[in-house]
Structure formats: C-alpha cells, structure tokens
Amino acid sequence: MPRLTSAGRAAPAGVIPINFVIVTMDTHLASATERARAALMREIPGLRITLHAATEFSGDEEQLARCRADIVSANIVLCAMLFLESHFTDILPDLLARAKDCDAIVSILSDTAVMKLTRIGRFRMDSPQGSALSFLKRLKGNGKERTASAGARQMTMLKRIPQILRFIPGTAQDVRAYFLTLQYWLAGSDENVANMIRALIDRYADGERRSLRGSLKVAA
C-alpha cells in the first residue's frame, strides 16, 4: 500500500495544507522518507507526504487507484526511476493533467515521456530550451563507458552543474534546483530526503501555500 508519512486527515485550522507526492520504482527510499517525517512535520504542520511504488501498484487496481487519486490532489510531485512502461503508462495521463496546475512536478532518472513532464518555475523539460536533457545525456554517457572512473566523472559533473549555475539569473536557477533535487535523491539519506522536500516547497509552493516560500532552512 502507499506509504503515508503523515496523517491523511485534514490540516488543523490555520495550518496551510500541502500535499507532496512521490512516485518511484520501488520502496528503497520509503524508510528514509518515513524517518524524515518528524522533522518536516514540526516545520510544516500541514504537510502530507505520500510515496507510491510502481512495483506495488503495477497490476494492483486498488493501489493504482490510490496513486492516481493522490496525483490529482498533489501540490508538488516527484517522479523518480520510472523507466519501465509498465510502471508509468497507467499514471501518465494523470501526471500530464496535474502538471498543468500543481506548484511543481519534477521527474528524474526516468523514461523520456516522464522526464518531459518536469515543470518547476520557468523551467520546462519539454521546451526547446530544456538544456537539462543534454546535461543528463552527458551524465549518462555513450553506453560504452561503464567503468568506475567514468562513473566518478559523471558524479563530479553532477556536483559541478549547480555550482556553475548558481550565479546565472533567470531560468538557470530553476535548472539548478532540478539538479539539486537529483543530488538529494541520489544521496538518499533521511536528511537528504528531508532537504529535498524542503527545497522544493521553499522555492515552489504556490497559491495559498506561497507564504511557505523562503520560510524553510534548507541544508546542502
């Protein structure tokens, strides 16, 4: 079943509700997300985090329905490691529909169809200026290099990109936020999962949630 890392009930009066939905391949970061909950709930009392694993909802109509319902009500969506068609085909229409209205949707390490859903700030992965795709292709390599040194070079590039973009104004800051999200996810610790969620809310919460912007302390 989906991992609810905060109560599914309505937020108390005066508390700003915000739904953060993670859809990923499996449950390998479910425990880290669960452990990050306590700190996040102290800072953002109205936060509701739901993690759905494709290995669990694929072929299970009840779990798939819950995942689709959570996507519909999500304010921020993170899609990760959805590279098998059987893992994203059923939810792709829901993600496409929600991408138009949610505060942000970030897709990482996934099939191109899922990656192109990314919409954070002024950055759109499906735009002609979606330069993040070219960066990611360079990180991936040509398929022939699979050595430890090649992997080390790719990780070095991933760490350098946000540093390079740091002082470039405009859409570059949204591209930077994208790569920082990728770094947090790959690091995968409790603290990094918490900071990934903080960073996206702090920068992209919108509508009635906009007052949350700039209110959170996000660590590197």
Tab-separated table of C-alpha atoms in Angstrom:
chain	number	residue	atom	x	y	z
A	1	MET	CA	0.000	0.000	0.000
A	2	PRO	CA	1.154	3.620	-0.403
A	3	ARG	CA	3.448	4.893	2.323
A	4	LEU	CA	1.637	7.710	4.106
A	5	THR	CA	4.255	9.625	6.031
A	6	SER	CA	1.762	11.945	7.662
A	7	ALA	CA	-1.823	11.545	8.700
A	8	GLY	CA	-4.342	11.560	5.879
A	9	ARG	CA	-6.765	13.806	7.782
A	10	ALA	CA	-7.383	17.481	7.047
A	11	ALA	CA	-4.913	20.034	8.407
A	12	PRO	CA	-5.961	21.915	11.585
A	13	ALA	CA	-7.453	25.372	11.282
A	14	GLY	CA	-4.851	27.996	10.451
A	15	VAL	CA	-2.388	25.425	9.110
A	16	ILE	CA	-1.537	25.546	5.403
A	17	PRO	CA	-2.117	22.113	3.826
A	18	ILE	CA	0.371	20.934	1.223
A	19	ASN	CA	0.435	17.538	-0.463
A	20	PHE	CA	3.812	16.198	-1.583
A	21	VAL	CA	3.560	13.018	-3.672
A	22	ILE	CA	6.489	10.782	-4.594
A	23	VAL	CA	6.007	8.169	-7.316
A	24	THR	CA	9.002	5.915	-7.782
A	25	MET	CA	10.009	2.474	-8.956
A	26	ASP	CA	10.261	0.722	-5.609
A	27	THR	CA	10.305	1.286	-1.861
A	28	HIS	CA	14.059	1.655	-1.342
A	29	LEU	CA	13.674	5.238	-0.035
A	30	ALA	CA	10.376	4.680	1.760
A	31	SER	CA	12.059	4.174	5.129
A	32	ALA	CA	14.256	7.253	4.724
A	33	THR	CA	11.188	9.307	3.798
A	34	GLU	CA	9.315	7.943	6.797
A	35	ARG	CA	12.149	8.850	9.149
A	36	ALA	CA	12.358	12.358	7.675
A	37	ARG	CA	8.701	12.951	8.502
A	38	ALA	CA	9.038	14.047	12.140
A	39	ALA	CA	11.394	16.941	11.414
A	40	LEU	CA	9.347	18.041	8.433
A	41	MET	CA	6.063	17.935	10.335
A	42	ARG	CA	7.480	20.197	13.038
A	43	GLU	CA	8.399	22.739	10.399
A	44	ILE	CA	5.395	22.300	8.093
A	45	PRO	CA	2.416	21.067	10.177
A	46	GLY	CA	0.109	20.904	7.142
A	47	LEU	CA	2.471	18.704	5.134
A	48	ARG	CA	1.221	15.362	3.849
A	49	ILE	CA	3.755	13.115	2.113
A	50	THR	CA	2.703	10.058	0.151
A	51	LEU	CA	5.076	7.617	-1.506
A	52	HIS	CA	3.783	5.220	-4.162
A	53	ALA	CA	5.979	2.435	-5.531
A	54	ALA	CA	5.334	1.178	-9.064
A	55	THR	CA	6.421	-2.319	-8.072
A	56	GLU	CA	3.425	-2.326	-5.717
A	57	PHE	CA	0.706	-0.534	-7.716
A	58	SER	CA	1.549	-2.068	-11.106
A	59	GLY	CA	-1.051	-4.775	-11.659
A	60	ASP	CA	-2.948	-3.895	-8.468
A	61	GLU	CA	-6.062	-1.882	-9.352
A	62	GLU	CA	-6.770	-0.761	-5.793
A	63	GLN	CA	-3.273	0.591	-5.179
A	64	LEU	CA	-3.187	2.130	-8.648
A	65	ALA	CA	-6.433	3.968	-7.912
A	66	ARG	CA	-4.950	5.370	-4.695
A	67	CYS	CA	-1.859	6.534	-6.540
A	68	ARG	CA	-3.928	8.242	-9.233
A	69	ALA	CA	-6.120	9.936	-6.612
A	70	ASP	CA	-3.070	11.281	-4.784
A	71	ILE	CA	-1.612	12.644	-8.022
A	72	VAL	CA	-4.863	14.505	-8.685
A	73	SER	CA	-4.627	16.296	-5.312
A	74	ALA	CA	-0.835	16.775	-5.275
A	75	ASN	CA	0.693	20.228	-4.941
A	76	ILE	CA	4.221	19.012	-5.671
A	77	VAL	CA	5.000	15.739	-7.469
A	78	LEU	CA	8.347	13.974	-7.650
A	79	CYS	CA	8.690	11.119	-10.149
A	80	ALA	CA	11.825	9.001	-9.905
A	81	MET	CA	13.163	5.888	-11.612
A	82	LEU	CA	10.053	5.326	-13.744
A	83	PHE	CA	11.778	3.897	-16.815
A	84	LEU	CA	9.661	0.771	-17.427
A	85	GLU	CA	6.488	1.376	-19.457
A	86	SER	CA	4.537	-0.927	-17.159
A	87	HIS	CA	5.432	1.402	-14.281
A	88	PHE	CA	4.221	4.689	-15.751
A	89	THR	CA	1.775	4.053	-18.624
A	90	ASP	CA	-1.310	3.907	-16.386
A	91	ILE	CA	-0.458	7.080	-14.463
A	92	LEU	CA	0.992	9.164	-17.306
A	93	PRO	CA	-2.381	10.773	-18.213
A	94	ASP	CA	-2.870	11.744	-14.548
A	95	LEU	CA	0.624	13.226	-14.347
A	96	LEU	CA	0.089	15.134	-17.587
A	97	ALA	CA	-3.207	16.560	-16.345
A	98	ARG	CA	-1.838	17.523	-12.939
A	99	ALA	CA	1.344	19.092	-14.328
A	100	LYS	CA	-0.743	21.986	-15.663
A	101	ASP	CA	-1.982	23.056	-12.226
A	102	CYS	CA	0.348	21.802	-9.489
A	103	ASP	CA	3.011	24.003	-7.921
A	104	ALA	CA	5.822	21.878	-9.357
A	105	ILE	CA	6.462	18.491	-10.902
A	106	VAL	CA	9.986	17.087	-11.056
A	107	SER	CA	10.929	13.920	-12.926
A	108	ILE	CA	14.362	12.360	-12.500
A	109	LEU	CA	16.071	9.174	-13.688
A	110	SER	CA	13.033	8.177	-15.730
A	111	ASP	CA	11.812	7.477	-19.252
A	112	THR	CA	11.815	10.477	-21.592
A	113	ALA	CA	7.993	10.600	-21.566
A	114	VAL	CA	8.094	11.071	-17.794
A	115	MET	CA	11.116	13.379	-17.784
A	116	LYS	CA	9.391	15.819	-20.132
A	117	LEU	CA	6.686	16.405	-17.521
A	118	THR	CA	9.132	18.448	-15.423
A	119	ARG	CA	7.775	21.915	-14.689
A	120	ILE	CA	9.487	23.936	-11.971
A	121	GLY	CA	9.336	27.697	-12.006
A	122	ARG	CA	10.094	28.844	-15.537
A	123	PHE	CA	11.878	25.644	-16.486
A	124	ARG	CA	10.067	23.145	-18.708
A	125	MET	CA	11.882	19.965	-19.674
A	126	ASP	CA	9.797	19.634	-22.857
A	127	SER	CA	10.731	23.099	-24.164
A	128	PRO	CA	13.353	23.612	-26.891
A	129	GLN	CA	15.447	25.253	-24.187
A	130	GLY	CA	15.234	22.142	-21.998
A	131	SER	CA	19.006	22.021	-21.681
A	132	ALA	CA	18.829	19.733	-18.664
A	133	LEU	CA	18.209	16.833	-21.038
A	134	SER	CA	21.520	17.438	-22.799
A	135	PHE	CA	23.285	17.608	-19.442
A	136	LEU	CA	21.653	14.333	-18.431
A	137	LYS	CA	22.676	12.648	-21.687
A	138	ARG	CA	26.253	13.698	-20.985
A	139	LEU	CA	25.981	12.277	-17.485
A	140	LYS	CA	24.648	9.012	-18.860
A	141	GLY	CA	27.495	8.680	-21.361
A	142	ASN	CA	27.510	6.907	-24.707
A	143	GLY	CA	26.685	3.466	-23.353
A	144	LYS	CA	30.216	2.192	-23.918
A	145	GLU	CA	31.793	3.653	-20.804
A	146	ARG	CA	30.793	1.644	-17.773
A	147	THR	CA	33.963	1.917	-15.719
A	148	ALA	CA	34.314	3.189	-12.185
A	149	SER	CA	36.303	6.187	-13.463
A	150	ALA	CA	33.508	7.081	-15.910
A	151	GLY	CA	31.001	6.936	-13.079
A	152	ALA	CA	33.208	9.141	-10.938
A	153	ARG	CA	33.467	11.714	-13.741
A	154	GLN	CA	29.679	11.736	-14.112
A	155	MET	CA	29.180	12.331	-10.385
A	156	THR	CA	31.752	15.125	-10.460
A	157	MET	CA	29.859	16.786	-13.307
A	158	LEU	CA	26.568	16.411	-11.443
A	159	LYS	CA	28.062	18.177	-8.422
A	160	ARG	CA	29.583	20.948	-10.522
A	161	ILE	CA	26.468	21.861	-12.518
A	162	PRO	CA	24.627	23.561	-9.604
A	163	GLN	CA	27.827	25.422	-8.718
A	164	ILE	CA	28.155	26.690	-12.295
A	165	LEU	CA	24.500	27.745	-12.461
A	166	ARG	CA	24.467	29.375	-9.038
A	167	PHE	CA	25.247	32.888	-10.259
A	168	ILE	CA	23.258	32.809	-13.511
A	169	PRO	CA	19.874	34.569	-13.145
A	170	GLY	CA	16.510	33.593	-14.564
A	171	THR	CA	15.550	30.085	-15.646
A	172	ALA	CA	19.053	28.826	-14.826
A	173	GLN	CA	18.077	28.929	-11.146
A	174	ASP	CA	15.206	26.532	-11.822
A	175	VAL	CA	17.553	24.254	-13.767
A	176	ARG	CA	19.892	24.420	-10.767
A	177	ALA	CA	17.026	23.433	-8.458
A	178	TYR	CA	16.373	20.455	-10.727
A	179	PHE	CA	19.935	19.166	-10.424
A	180	LEU	CA	19.992	19.762	-6.682
A	181	THR	CA	16.837	17.615	-6.418
A	182	LEU	CA	18.669	14.891	-8.316
A	183	GLN	CA	21.635	15.164	-5.941
A	184	TYR	CA	19.424	14.911	-2.852
A	185	TRP	CA	17.677	11.834	-4.259
A	186	LEU	CA	20.894	10.054	-5.174
A	187	ALA	CA	22.345	10.729	-1.716
A	188	GLY	CA	19.254	9.049	-0.278
A	189	SER	CA	19.755	9.612	3.459
A	190	ASP	CA	16.988	10.718	5.845
A	191	GLU	CA	18.449	14.233	5.932
A	192	ASN	CA	18.798	14.461	2.167
A	193	VAL	CA	15.224	13.326	1.557
A	194	ALA	CA	14.018	15.915	4.081
A	195	ASN	CA	16.106	18.666	2.479
A	196	MET	CA	14.914	17.694	-0.988
A	197	ILE	CA	11.310	18.170	0.145
A	198	ARG	CA	12.167	21.386	1.998
A	199	ALA	CA	13.960	22.826	-1.021
A	200	LEU	CA	11.091	22.210	-3.427
A	201	ILE	CA	8.473	23.600	-1.055
A	202	ASP	CA	10.638	26.581	-0.094
A	203	ARG	CA	11.112	27.570	-3.725
A	204	TYR	CA	7.937	26.444	-5.495
A	205	ALA	CA	4.975	26.369	-3.082
A	206	ASP	CA	2.267	28.469	-4.720
A	207	GLY	CA	-1.303	29.637	-4.331
A	208	GLU	CA	-2.400	29.597	-0.699
A	209	ARG	CA	0.892	27.823	0.037
A	210	ARG	CA	3.025	30.661	-1.315
A	211	SER	CA	3.625	32.008	2.196
A	212	LEU	CA	5.822	28.938	2.785
A	213	ARG	CA	8.365	30.223	0.277
A	214	GLY	CA	11.603	31.340	1.858
A	215	SER	CA	10.475	30.124	5.288
A	216	LEU	CA	12.399	26.861	5.444
A	217	LYS	CA	16.021	26.221	6.318
A	218	VAL	CA	17.458	24.007	3.573
A	219	ALA	CA	20.835	22.376	4.103
A	220	ALA	CA	23.242	21.451	1.330
